[in-house]
Every structure is written in structure tokens, then in C-alpha cells.
mmCIF file of C-alpha atoms and ligand atoms in Angstrom:
data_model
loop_
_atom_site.group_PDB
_atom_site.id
_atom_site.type_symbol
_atom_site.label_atom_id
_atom_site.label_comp_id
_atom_site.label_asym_id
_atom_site.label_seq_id
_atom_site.Cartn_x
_atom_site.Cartn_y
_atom_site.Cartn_z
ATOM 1 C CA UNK W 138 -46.602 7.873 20.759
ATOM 2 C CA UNK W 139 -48.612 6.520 18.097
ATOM 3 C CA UNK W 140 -48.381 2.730 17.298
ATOM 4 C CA UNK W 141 -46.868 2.409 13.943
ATOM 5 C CA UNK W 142 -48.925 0.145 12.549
ATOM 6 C CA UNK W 143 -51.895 2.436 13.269
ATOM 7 C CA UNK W 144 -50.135 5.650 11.855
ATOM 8 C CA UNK W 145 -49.130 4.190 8.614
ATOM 9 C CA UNK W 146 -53.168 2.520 8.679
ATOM 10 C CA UNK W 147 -51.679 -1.510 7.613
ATOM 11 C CA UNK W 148 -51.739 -5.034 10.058
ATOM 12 C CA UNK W 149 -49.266 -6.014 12.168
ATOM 13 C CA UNK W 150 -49.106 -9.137 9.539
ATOM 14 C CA UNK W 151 -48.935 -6.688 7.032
ATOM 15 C CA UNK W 152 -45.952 -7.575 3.744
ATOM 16 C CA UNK W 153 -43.055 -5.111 3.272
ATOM 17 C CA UNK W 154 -45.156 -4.187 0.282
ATOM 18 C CA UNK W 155 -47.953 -3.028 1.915
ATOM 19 C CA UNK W 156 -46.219 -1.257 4.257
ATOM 20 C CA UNK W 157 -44.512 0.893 1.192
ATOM 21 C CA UNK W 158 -47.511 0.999 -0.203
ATOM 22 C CA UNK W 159 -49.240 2.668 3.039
ATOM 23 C CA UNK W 160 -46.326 5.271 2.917
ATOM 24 C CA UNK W 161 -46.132 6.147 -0.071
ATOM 25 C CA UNK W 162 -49.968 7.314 -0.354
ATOM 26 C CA UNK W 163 -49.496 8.917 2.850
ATOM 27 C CA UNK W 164 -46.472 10.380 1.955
ATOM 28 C CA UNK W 165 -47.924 11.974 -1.130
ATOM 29 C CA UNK W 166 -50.976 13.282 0.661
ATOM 30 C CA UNK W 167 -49.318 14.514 3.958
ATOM 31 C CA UNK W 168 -46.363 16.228 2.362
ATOM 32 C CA UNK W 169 -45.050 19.322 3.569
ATOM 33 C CA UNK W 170 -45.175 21.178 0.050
ATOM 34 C CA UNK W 171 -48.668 19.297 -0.915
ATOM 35 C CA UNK W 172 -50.234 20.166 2.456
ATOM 36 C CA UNK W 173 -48.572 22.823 4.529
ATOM 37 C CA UNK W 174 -49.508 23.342 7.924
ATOM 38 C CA UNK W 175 -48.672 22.188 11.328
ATOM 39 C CA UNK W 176 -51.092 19.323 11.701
ATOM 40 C CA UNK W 177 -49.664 18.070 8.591
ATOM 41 C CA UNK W 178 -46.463 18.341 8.957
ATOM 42 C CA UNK W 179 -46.417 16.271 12.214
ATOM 43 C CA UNK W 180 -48.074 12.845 10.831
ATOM 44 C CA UNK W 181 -46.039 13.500 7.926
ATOM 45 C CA UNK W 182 -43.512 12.945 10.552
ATOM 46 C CA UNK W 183 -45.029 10.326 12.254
ATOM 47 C CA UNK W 184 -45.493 8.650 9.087
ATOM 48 C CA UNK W 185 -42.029 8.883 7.867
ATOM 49 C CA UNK W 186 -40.047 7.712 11.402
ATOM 50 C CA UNK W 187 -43.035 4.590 11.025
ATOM 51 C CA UNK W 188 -42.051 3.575 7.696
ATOM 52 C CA UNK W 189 -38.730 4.103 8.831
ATOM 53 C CA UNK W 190 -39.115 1.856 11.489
ATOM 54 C CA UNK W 191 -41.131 -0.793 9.605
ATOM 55 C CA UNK W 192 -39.619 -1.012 6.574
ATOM 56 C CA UNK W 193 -36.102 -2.313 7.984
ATOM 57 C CA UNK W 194 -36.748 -5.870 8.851
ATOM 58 C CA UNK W 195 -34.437 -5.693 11.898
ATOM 59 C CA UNK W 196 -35.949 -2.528 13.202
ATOM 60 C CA UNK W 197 -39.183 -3.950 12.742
ATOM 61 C CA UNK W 198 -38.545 -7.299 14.670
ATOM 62 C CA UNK W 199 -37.534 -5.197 17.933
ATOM 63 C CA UNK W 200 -40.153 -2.618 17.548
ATOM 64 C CA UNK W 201 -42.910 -5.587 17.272
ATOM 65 C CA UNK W 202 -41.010 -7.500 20.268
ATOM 66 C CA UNK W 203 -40.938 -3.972 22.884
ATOM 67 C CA UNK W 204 -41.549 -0.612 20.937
ATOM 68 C CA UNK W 205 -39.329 1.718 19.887
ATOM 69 C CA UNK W 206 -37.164 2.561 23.227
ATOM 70 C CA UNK W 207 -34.008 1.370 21.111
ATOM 71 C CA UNK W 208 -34.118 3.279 18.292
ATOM 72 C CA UNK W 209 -33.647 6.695 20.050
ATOM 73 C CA UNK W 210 -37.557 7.297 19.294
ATOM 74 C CA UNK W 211 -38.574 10.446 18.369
ATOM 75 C CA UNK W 212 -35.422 11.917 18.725
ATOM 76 C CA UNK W 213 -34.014 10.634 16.022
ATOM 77 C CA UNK W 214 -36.438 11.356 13.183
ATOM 78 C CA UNK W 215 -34.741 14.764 13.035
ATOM 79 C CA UNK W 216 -31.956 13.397 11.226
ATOM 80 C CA UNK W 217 -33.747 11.345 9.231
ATOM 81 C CA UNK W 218 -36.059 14.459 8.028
ATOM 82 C CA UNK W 219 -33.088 16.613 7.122
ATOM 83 C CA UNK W 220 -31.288 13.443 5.665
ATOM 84 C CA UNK W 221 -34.134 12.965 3.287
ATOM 85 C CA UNK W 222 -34.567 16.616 2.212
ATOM 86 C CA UNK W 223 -31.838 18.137 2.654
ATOM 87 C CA UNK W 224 -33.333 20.943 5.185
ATOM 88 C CA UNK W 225 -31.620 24.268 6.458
ATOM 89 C CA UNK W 226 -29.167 22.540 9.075
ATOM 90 C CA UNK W 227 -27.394 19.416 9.854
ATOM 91 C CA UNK W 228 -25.993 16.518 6.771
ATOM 92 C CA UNK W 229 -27.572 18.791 4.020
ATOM 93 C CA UNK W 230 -26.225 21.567 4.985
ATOM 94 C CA UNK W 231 -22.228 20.387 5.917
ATOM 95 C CA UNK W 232 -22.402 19.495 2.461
ATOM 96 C CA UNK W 233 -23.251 22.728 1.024
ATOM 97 C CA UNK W 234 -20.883 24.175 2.807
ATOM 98 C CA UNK W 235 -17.967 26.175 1.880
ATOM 99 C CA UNK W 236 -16.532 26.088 -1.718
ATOM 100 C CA UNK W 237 -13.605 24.047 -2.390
ATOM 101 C CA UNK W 238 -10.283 25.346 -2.816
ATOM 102 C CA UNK W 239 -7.799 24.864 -6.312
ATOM 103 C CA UNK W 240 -5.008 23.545 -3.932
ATOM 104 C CA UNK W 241 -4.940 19.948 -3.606
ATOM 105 C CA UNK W 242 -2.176 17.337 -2.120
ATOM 106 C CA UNK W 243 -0.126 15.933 -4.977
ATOM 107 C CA UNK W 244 -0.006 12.430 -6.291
ATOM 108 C CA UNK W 245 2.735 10.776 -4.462
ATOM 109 C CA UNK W 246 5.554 9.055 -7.106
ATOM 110 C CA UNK W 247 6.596 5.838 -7.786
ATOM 111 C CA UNK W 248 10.148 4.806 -9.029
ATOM 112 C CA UNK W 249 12.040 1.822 -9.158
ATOM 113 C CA UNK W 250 15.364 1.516 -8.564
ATOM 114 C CA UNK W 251 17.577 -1.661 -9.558
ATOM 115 C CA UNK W 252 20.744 -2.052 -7.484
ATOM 116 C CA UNK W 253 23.498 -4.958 -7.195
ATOM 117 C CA UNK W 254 24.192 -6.850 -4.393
ATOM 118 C CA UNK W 255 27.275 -4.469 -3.345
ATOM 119 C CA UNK W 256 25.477 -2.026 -3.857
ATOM 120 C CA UNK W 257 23.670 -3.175 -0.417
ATOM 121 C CA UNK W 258 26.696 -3.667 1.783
ATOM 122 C CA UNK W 259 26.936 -0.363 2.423
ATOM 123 C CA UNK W 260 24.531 1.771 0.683
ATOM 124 C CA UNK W 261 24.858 3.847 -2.451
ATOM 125 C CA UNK W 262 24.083 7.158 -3.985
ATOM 126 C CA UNK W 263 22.236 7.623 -7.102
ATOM 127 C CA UNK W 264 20.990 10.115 -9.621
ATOM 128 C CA UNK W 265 17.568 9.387 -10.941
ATOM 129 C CA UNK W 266 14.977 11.215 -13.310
ATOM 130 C CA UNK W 267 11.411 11.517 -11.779
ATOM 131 C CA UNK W 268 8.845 12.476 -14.152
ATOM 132 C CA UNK W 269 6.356 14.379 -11.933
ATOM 133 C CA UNK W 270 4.521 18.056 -11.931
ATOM 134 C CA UNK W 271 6.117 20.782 -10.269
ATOM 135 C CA UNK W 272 5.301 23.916 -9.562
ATOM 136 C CA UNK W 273 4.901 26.972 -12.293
ATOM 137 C CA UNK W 274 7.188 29.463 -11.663
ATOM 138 C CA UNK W 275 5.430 31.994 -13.753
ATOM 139 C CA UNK W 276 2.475 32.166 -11.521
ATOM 140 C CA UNK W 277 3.974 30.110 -8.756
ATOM 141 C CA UNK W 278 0.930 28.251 -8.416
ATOM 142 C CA UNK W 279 -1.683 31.065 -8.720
ATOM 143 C CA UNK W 280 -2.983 29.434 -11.866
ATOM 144 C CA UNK W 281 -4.036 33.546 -12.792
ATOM 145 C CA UNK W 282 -1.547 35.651 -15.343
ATOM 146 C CA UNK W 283 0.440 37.741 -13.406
ATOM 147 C CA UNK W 284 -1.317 40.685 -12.366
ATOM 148 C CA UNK W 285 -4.829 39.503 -12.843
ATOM 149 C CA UNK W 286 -6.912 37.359 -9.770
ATOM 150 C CA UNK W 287 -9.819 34.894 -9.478
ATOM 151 C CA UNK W 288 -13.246 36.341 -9.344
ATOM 152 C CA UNK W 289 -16.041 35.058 -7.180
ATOM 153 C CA UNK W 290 -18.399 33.296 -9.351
ATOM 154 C CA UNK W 291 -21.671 35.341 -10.446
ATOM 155 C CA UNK W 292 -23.788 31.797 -10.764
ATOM 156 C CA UNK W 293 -23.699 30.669 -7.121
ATOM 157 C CA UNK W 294 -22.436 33.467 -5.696
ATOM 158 C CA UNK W 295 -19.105 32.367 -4.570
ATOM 159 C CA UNK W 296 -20.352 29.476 -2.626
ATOM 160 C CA UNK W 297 -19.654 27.160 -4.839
ATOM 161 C CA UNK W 298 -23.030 25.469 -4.822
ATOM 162 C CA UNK W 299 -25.676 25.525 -6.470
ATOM 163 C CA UNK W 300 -29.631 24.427 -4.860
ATOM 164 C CA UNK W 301 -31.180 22.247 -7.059
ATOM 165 C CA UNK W 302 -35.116 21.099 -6.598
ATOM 166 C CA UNK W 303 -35.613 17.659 -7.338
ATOM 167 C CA UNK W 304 -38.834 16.244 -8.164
ATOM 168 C CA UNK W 305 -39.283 12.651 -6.341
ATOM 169 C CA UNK W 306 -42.153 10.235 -5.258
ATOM 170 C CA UNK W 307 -42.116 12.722 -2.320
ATOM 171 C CA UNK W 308 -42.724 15.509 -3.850
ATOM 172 C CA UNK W 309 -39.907 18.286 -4.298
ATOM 173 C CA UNK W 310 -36.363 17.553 -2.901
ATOM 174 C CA UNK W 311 -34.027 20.560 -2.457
ATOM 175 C CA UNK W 312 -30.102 19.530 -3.009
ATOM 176 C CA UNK W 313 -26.837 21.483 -3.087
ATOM 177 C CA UNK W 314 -24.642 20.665 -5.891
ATOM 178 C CA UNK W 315 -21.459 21.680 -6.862
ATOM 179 C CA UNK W 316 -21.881 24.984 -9.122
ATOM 180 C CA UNK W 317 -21.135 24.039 -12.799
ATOM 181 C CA UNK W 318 -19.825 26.936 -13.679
ATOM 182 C CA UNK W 319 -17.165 27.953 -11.314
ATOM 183 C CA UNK W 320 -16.703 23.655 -10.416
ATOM 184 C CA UNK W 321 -17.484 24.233 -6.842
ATOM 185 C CA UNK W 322 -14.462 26.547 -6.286
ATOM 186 C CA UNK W 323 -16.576 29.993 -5.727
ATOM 187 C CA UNK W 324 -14.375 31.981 -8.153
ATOM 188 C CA UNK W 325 -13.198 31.882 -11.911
ATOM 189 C CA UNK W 326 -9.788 32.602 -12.945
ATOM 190 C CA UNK W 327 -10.363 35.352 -15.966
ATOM 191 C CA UNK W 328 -6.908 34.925 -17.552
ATOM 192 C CA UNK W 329 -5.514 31.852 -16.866
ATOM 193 C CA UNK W 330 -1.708 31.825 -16.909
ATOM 194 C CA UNK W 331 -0.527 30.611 -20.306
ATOM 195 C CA UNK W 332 2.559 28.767 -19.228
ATOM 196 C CA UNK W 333 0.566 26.064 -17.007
ATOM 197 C CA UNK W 334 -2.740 26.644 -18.368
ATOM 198 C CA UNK W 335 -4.187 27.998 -14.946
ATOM 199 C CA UNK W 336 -3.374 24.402 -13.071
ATOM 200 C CA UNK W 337 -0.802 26.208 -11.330
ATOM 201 C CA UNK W 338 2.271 23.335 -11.985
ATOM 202 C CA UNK W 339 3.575 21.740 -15.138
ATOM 203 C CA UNK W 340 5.443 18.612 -15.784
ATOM 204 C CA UNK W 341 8.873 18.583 -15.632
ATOM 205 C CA UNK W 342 11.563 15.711 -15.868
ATOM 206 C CA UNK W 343 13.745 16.078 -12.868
ATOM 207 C CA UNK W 344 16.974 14.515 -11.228
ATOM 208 C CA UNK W 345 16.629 13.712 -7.631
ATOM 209 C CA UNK W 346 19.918 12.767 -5.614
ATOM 210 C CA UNK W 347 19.248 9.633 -3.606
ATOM 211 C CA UNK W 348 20.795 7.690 -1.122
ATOM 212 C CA UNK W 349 20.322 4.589 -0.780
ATOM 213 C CA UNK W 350 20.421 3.099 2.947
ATOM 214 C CA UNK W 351 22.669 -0.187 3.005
ATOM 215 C CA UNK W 352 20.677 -3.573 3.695
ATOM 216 C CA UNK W 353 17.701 -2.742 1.567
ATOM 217 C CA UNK W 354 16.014 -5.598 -0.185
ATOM 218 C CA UNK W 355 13.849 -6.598 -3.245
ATOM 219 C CA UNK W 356 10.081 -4.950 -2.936
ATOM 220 C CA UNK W 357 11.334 -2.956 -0.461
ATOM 221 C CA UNK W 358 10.056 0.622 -0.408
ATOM 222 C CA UNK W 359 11.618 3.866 0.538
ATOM 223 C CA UNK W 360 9.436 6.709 1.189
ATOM 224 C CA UNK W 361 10.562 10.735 0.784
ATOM 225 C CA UNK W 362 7.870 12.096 1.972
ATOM 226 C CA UNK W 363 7.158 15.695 0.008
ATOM 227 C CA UNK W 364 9.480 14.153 -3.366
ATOM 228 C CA UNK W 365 6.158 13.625 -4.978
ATOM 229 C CA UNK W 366 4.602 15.969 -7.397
ATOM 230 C CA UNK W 367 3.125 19.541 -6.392
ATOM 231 C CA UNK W 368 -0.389 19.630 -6.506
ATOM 232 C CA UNK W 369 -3.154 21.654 -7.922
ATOM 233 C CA UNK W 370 -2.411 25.507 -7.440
ATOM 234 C CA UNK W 371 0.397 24.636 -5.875
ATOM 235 C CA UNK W 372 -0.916 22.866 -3.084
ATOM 236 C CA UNK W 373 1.599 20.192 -0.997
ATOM 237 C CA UNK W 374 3.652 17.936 -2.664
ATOM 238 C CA UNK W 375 2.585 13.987 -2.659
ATOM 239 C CA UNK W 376 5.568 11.513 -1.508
ATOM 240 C CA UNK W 377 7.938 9.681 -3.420
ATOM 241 C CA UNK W 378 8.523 5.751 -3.469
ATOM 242 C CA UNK W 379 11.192 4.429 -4.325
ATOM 243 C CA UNK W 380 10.938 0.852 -4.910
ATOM 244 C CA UNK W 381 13.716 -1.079 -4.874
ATOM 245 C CA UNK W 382 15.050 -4.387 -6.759
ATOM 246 C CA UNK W 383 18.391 -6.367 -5.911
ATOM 247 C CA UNK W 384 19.793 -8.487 -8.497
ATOM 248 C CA UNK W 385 20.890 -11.753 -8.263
ATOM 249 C CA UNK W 386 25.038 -11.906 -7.742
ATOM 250 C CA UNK W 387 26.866 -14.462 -9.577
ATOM 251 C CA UNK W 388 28.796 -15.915 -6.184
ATOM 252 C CA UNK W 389 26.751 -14.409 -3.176
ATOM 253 C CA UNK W 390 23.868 -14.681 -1.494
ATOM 254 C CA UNK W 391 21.842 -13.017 0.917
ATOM 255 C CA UNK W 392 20.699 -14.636 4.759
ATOM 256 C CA UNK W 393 19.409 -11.603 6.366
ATOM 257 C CA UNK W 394 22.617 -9.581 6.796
ATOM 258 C CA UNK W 395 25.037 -12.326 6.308
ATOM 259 C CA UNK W 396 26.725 -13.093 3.068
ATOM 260 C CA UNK W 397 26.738 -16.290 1.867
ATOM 261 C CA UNK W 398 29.339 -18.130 -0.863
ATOM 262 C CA UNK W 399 30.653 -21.841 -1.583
ATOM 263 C CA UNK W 400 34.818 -22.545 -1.662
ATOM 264 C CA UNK W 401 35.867 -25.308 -3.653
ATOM 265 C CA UNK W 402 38.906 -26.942 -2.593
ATOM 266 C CA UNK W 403 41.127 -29.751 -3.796
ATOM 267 C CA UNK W 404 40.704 -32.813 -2.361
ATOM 268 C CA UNK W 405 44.854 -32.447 -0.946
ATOM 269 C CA UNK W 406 43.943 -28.626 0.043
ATOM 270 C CA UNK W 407 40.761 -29.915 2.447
ATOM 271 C CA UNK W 408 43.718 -32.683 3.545
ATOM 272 C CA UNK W 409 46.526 -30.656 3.985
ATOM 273 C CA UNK W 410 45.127 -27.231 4.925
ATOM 274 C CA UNK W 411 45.752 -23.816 3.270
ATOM 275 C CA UNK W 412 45.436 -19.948 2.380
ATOM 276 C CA UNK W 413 43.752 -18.591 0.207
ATOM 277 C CA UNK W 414 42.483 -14.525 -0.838
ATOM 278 C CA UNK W 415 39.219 -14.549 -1.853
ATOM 279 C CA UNK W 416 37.389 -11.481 -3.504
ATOM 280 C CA UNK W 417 34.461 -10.245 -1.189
ATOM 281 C CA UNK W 418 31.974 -7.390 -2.217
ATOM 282 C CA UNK W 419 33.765 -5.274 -0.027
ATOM 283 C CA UNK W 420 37.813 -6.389 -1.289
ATOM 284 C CA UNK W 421 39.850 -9.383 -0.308
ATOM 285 C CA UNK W 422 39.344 -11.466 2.725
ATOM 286 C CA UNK W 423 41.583 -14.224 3.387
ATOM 287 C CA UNK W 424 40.638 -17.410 4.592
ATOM 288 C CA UNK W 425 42.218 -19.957 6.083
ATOM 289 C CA UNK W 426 41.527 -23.673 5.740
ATOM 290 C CA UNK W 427 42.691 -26.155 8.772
ATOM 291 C CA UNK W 428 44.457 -29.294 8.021
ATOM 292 C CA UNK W 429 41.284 -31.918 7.497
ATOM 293 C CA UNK W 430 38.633 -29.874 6.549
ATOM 294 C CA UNK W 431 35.144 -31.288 6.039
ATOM 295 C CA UNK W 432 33.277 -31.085 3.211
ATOM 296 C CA UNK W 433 30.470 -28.968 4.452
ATOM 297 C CA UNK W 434 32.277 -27.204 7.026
ATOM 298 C CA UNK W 435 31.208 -23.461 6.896
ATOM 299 C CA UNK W 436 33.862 -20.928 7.609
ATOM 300 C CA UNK W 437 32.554 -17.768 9.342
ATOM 301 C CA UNK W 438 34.588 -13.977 8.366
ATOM 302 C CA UNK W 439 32.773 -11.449 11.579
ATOM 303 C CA UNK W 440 31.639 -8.744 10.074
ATOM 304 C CA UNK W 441 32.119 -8.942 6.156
ATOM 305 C CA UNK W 442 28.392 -8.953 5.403
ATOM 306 C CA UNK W 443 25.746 -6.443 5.044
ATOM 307 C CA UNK W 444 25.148 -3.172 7.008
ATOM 308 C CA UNK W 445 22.221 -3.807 8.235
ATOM 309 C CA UNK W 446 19.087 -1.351 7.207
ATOM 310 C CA UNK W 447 18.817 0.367 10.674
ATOM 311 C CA UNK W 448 22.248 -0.255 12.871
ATOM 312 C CA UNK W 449 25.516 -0.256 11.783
ATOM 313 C CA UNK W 450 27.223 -3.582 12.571
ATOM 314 C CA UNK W 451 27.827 -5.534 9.830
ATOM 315 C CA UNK W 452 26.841 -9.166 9.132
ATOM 316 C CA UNK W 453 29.093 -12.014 8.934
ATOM 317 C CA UNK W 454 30.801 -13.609 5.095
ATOM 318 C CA UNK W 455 30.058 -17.617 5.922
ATOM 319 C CA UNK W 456 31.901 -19.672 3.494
ATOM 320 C CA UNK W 457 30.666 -23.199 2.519
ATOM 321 C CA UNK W 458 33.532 -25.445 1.897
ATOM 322 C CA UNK W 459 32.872 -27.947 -1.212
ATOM 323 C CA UNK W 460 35.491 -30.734 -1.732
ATOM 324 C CA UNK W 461 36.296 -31.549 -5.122
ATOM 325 C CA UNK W 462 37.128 -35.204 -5.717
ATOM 326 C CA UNK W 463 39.325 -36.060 -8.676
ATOM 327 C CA UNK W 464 37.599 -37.256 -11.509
ATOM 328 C CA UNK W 465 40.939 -38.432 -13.631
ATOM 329 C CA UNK W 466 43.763 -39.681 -12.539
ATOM 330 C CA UNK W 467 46.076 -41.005 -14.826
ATOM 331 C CA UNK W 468 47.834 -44.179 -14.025
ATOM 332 C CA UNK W 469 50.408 -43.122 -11.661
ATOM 333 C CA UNK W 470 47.870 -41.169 -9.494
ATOM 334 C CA UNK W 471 45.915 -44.185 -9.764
ATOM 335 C CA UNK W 472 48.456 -46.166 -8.102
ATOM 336 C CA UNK W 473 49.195 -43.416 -5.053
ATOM 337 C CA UNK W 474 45.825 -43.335 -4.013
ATOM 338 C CA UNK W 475 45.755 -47.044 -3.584
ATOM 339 C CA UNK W 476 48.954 -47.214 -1.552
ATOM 340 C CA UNK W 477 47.420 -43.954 0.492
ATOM 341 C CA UNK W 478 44.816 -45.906 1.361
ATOM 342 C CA UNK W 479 46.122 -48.946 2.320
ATOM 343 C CA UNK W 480 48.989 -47.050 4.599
ATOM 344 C CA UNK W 481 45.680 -45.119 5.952
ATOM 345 C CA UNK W 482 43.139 -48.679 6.538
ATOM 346 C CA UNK W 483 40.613 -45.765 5.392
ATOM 347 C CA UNK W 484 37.404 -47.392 6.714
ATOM 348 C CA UNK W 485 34.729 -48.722 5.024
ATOM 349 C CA UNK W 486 31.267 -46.337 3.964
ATOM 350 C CA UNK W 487 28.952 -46.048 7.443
ATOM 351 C CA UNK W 488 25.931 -45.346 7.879
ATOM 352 C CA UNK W 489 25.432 -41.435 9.756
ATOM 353 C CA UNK W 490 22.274 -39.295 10.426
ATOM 354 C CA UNK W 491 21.141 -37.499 7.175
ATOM 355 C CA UNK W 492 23.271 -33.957 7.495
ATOM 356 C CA UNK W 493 20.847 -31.550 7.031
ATOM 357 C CA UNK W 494 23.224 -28.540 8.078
ATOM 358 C CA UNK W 495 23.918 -25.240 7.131
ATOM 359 C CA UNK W 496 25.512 -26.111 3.914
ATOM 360 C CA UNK W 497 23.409 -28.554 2.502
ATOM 361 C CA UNK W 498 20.789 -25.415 2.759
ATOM 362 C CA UNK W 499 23.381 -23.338 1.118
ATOM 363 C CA UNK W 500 23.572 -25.892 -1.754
ATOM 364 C CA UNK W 501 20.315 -25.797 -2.184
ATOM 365 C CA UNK W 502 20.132 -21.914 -2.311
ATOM 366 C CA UNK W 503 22.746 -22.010 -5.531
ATOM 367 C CA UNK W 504 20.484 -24.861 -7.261
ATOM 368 C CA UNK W 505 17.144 -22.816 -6.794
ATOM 369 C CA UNK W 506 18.790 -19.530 -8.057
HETATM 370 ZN ZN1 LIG E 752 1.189 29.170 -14.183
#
């Protein structure tokens, strides 16, 4: 094989601008439609795999350091030829291929849907309006009136393309394009149906019946696939998203599938011990306090939280107990207190490790939200 240097007539020192220089006066002089013939034709092609070659600074650097075994030599240029010109077979002519077709996927569909926390314990069912296209039902997605049909386009042909000849720095430059007339499709629709306008699907407000899984969560998104809206000429429908928000409940929080809540008691209550019904999300629960219960102590109901998204045992309720202390007593209470705790030689404040335990997280849950 030639040595590109020599082919395209410049130095091996020679500047990227000398070397497009070379080409493009060889170019112009050796091209196929300037200067047919088979003598011709091959430097053009040596010419144009040389430029090739030496006009990318990385394929230049390995040609100059061993030739052109890397590149796929010759073998290549091929590729490179149609590529550029858009010649009977291979990238030029997959894209003038067949014409396209009206049907298209639909556009998949967003909505978002705002539930409540009990809404999430155990799922819910809801009626929502989507605002999508569906399909016509006077042509059912033939886009034509009833009774008539597409007709193959008279400007390409019914392929859909068009050749267009290009004039460039390398002379003439043959490309398919989409035909203008017909849009690429190969036919036009005569009479168009009136209800859609020939697009085969009109919008429509719609209710869809959902249910919603327990256990879903803020920015969560549930997909249904073929809810979206029909597509062009009826082609498949996109998917719809549902996107879902969880407010914020007054009393309860969320810890993955575990409800969370703070129980005040009475300073006597935490002393004594007690019963009490609370209301959960899901009814009462009742909950029992021990004699001497801690501040802080967390009291755990099995399976009175959330159904979790994929499974069905529930999460636990875990109850944070807060001790109130009395603010104001009045004289008598005053003087009770004092003889409880001189009967009880309460001791004096010590030191402890910093508690950093479950409910000092809860508290700071509540103060955040
Ligand atoms: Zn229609």
C-alpha cells in the first residue's frame, strides 16, 4: 500500500492544515463525478482512507509509529466511502429504508396521588381522573373516514424517502430524506376522519380505579404499565405513574414499617402504673404501663404498624413514654412532695452516660417535623 504521506503529496512534518489542504485539491480533482473511471476512482480512494488516517491526530500518531495494521487497512475504507456518500448499500442505505409507520408507543402518564398516613397501613383504593389520549372509536385508530384508506404517496413512491443531491466541497452528495409530502410514512390519508382529525386518538378525561399497595412512601412511584395514553394510529399505550405523596400525621410517624408516637403520663401514672386505650390508625390498642416507668422507656404493640410494601406482616406501634412533671402545686401538694421525699431519701442528681436511645431520636423526630 501506498505511504500516506506520498498519496496525499505533503511531509511527514506536514500541519493538519496542509494535510486538508492536500485533500481537498485532490479530492476535487480525483472525484468520482469530476473524473470517472477506474484509475480515478482508486486514488480517490487512496486519498480519502489517507486523509482519513492523517487527519485524526491519534490515528496519525500510530500510523507514523508502525503503519496502518490497526486500523483494519484497506478494509475499512468501504465504510467510510459509503458513510461519506451515501452509496447503494450499507449506513446510507439502512437509512433509506422502509417508510415509517403512523403507529407510535404512547406517552406514558404521570399522576400524583396524595394519601394520609392510614391510608398506608393497609393500602387504599382510589378513583382518579387521568387526562390522557385514547383511542378514536370512530376510526378506531385508522386515522381514515370510515370507508376510505391511505394511499401510497405519488412523490416518493411509497418509500417514504426522497434522494436528494447535495452539492459539497466534494462534489455532489446523494442523501435520502424523509419525503415531505407524505412525512416519511409512504401513503396519504385522503379523508382524514373528522372526529380525531386523522391522528387516530383524541383526548379524553378518564377515571382509573386504583389500588394503592399498603407501605408506599413519599416520591415513591407506581407503574401500570399500558395506563398511559394510546399512541399515534392507535399504536400501544405508554405507562402510567403514579406518584405518590404521604402527609405528615398529627401523632405518628413513620420508621420503616413501624409506627411511631409519644405517651404522656402523669408523674403518679409513670409511679404507680396504669391502663390506658389509645387510638391507633388501625382502632384502639391498649397499653399498659408497669409500676415505675421511665421516662424514655418505649413500649412496643407487635404488629400494629404498617403492611409492609411487598409481604404481609405488619410492623410494630412503639410508644415513647414522656413523663410530665407538675409545674403547680398549690400549697398542700407542696407540702406532700416534701414529706414523699424525705420518707423516700430520694438521692441526690448523678452523673450517667448521655442517653442517646431510641426516644431521645423519637423526640427529635416530633421537633424536626
Ligand atoms: Zn378517528
Amino acid at each position: 500500500m501506498a505511504d500516506h504521506y506520498d498519496v496525499l503529496g505533503v511531509s511527514r512534518e506536514a500541519t493538519p492544515d496542509e494535510i486538508k489542504k492536500a485533500y481537498r485539491r485532490l479530492a476535487r480533482e480525483l472525484h468520482p463525478d469530476v473524473n470517472p473511471g477506474a484509475e480515478a476512482s482508486d486514488r480517490f480512494k487512496q486519498v480519502t482512507h489517507a486523509y482519513d488516517v492523517l487527519s485524526d491526530p491519534e490515528q496519525r500518531r500510530r500510523y507514523d509509529m508502525g503503519g496502518d495494521s490497526g486500523l483494519g487497512g484497506f478494509g475499512s475504507f468501504g465504510d467510510i466511502f459509503e458513510t461519506f456518500f451515501g452509496g447503494g448499500g450499507g449506513a446510507g442505505g439502512g437509512r433509506a429504508g422502509r417508510p415509517r409507520s403512523r403507529r407510535e408507543r404512547g406517552q406514558d402518564a404521570l399522576v400524583r396521588v396524595a394519601l394520609q398516613l392510614d391510608d398506608v397501613v393497609f393500602g387504599t383504593h382510589r378513583d382518579i381522573e387521568v387526562d390522557t389520549a385514547v383511542l378514536c372509536e370512530t376510526c378506531t385508530g385508522a386515522c381514515c373516514q370510515p370507508g376510505t384508506q391511505p394511499v401510497p404517496c405519488d412523490i416518493c413512491g411509497g418509500s417514504g424517502h426522497v434522494q436528494r443531491t447535495v452539492r459539497s466541497l466534494l462534489g455532489n452528495v446523494v442523501t435520502a430524506q424523509p419525503c415531505g409530502s407524505c412525512q416519511g410514512y409512504g401513503t396519504v390519508i385522503p379523508y382524514p376522519c373528522a372526529t380525531c382529525q386523522g391522528q387516530g386518538r383524541v383526548r379524553s378525561r378518564r377515571s382509573v380505579s386504583l389500588d394503592i399497595p399498603s407501605g408506599v412512601e413519599t416520591g415513591l412511584r407506581l407503574q401500570l404499565p399500558g395506563s398511559g395514553e394510546v399512541g399515534p394510529a392507535g399504536g400501544p399505550n405508554g405507562d402510567l405513574y403514579l406518584e405518590i405523596t404521604v402527609a405528615n400525621h398529627d401523632v405518628f410517624s413513620r420508621e420503616g414499617d413501624d409506627l411511631l408516637a409519644t405517651l404522656e403520663v402523669s408523674m403518679s401514672d409513670a409511679i404507680l402504673g396504669t391502663t390506658t386505650t389509645i387510638q391507633g390508625l388501625d382502632g384502639e390498642v391498649e397499653l399498659e404501663l408497669r409500676p415505675g416507668t421511665q421516662g424514655g422507656d418505649v413500649l412496643t404493640v407487635r404488629g400494629r404498624g404498617i403492611t409492609p410494601l411487598r409481604g404481609s406482616s405488619r410492623g410494630d406501634l412503639r410508644v415513647g413514654v414522656h413523663v410530665l412533671t407538675p409545674t403547680r402545686l398549690d400549697a398542700k401538694e407542696r407540702a406532700l412532695i416534701e414529706e414523699f421525699a424525705k420518707k423516700t431519701k430520694a438521692p441526690a442528681p448523678r452523673l450517667a452516660e448521655f442517653h442517646q436511645g431510641l426516644f431521645a431520636k423519637l423526640r427529635e423526630r416530633f421537633r424536626q417535623s
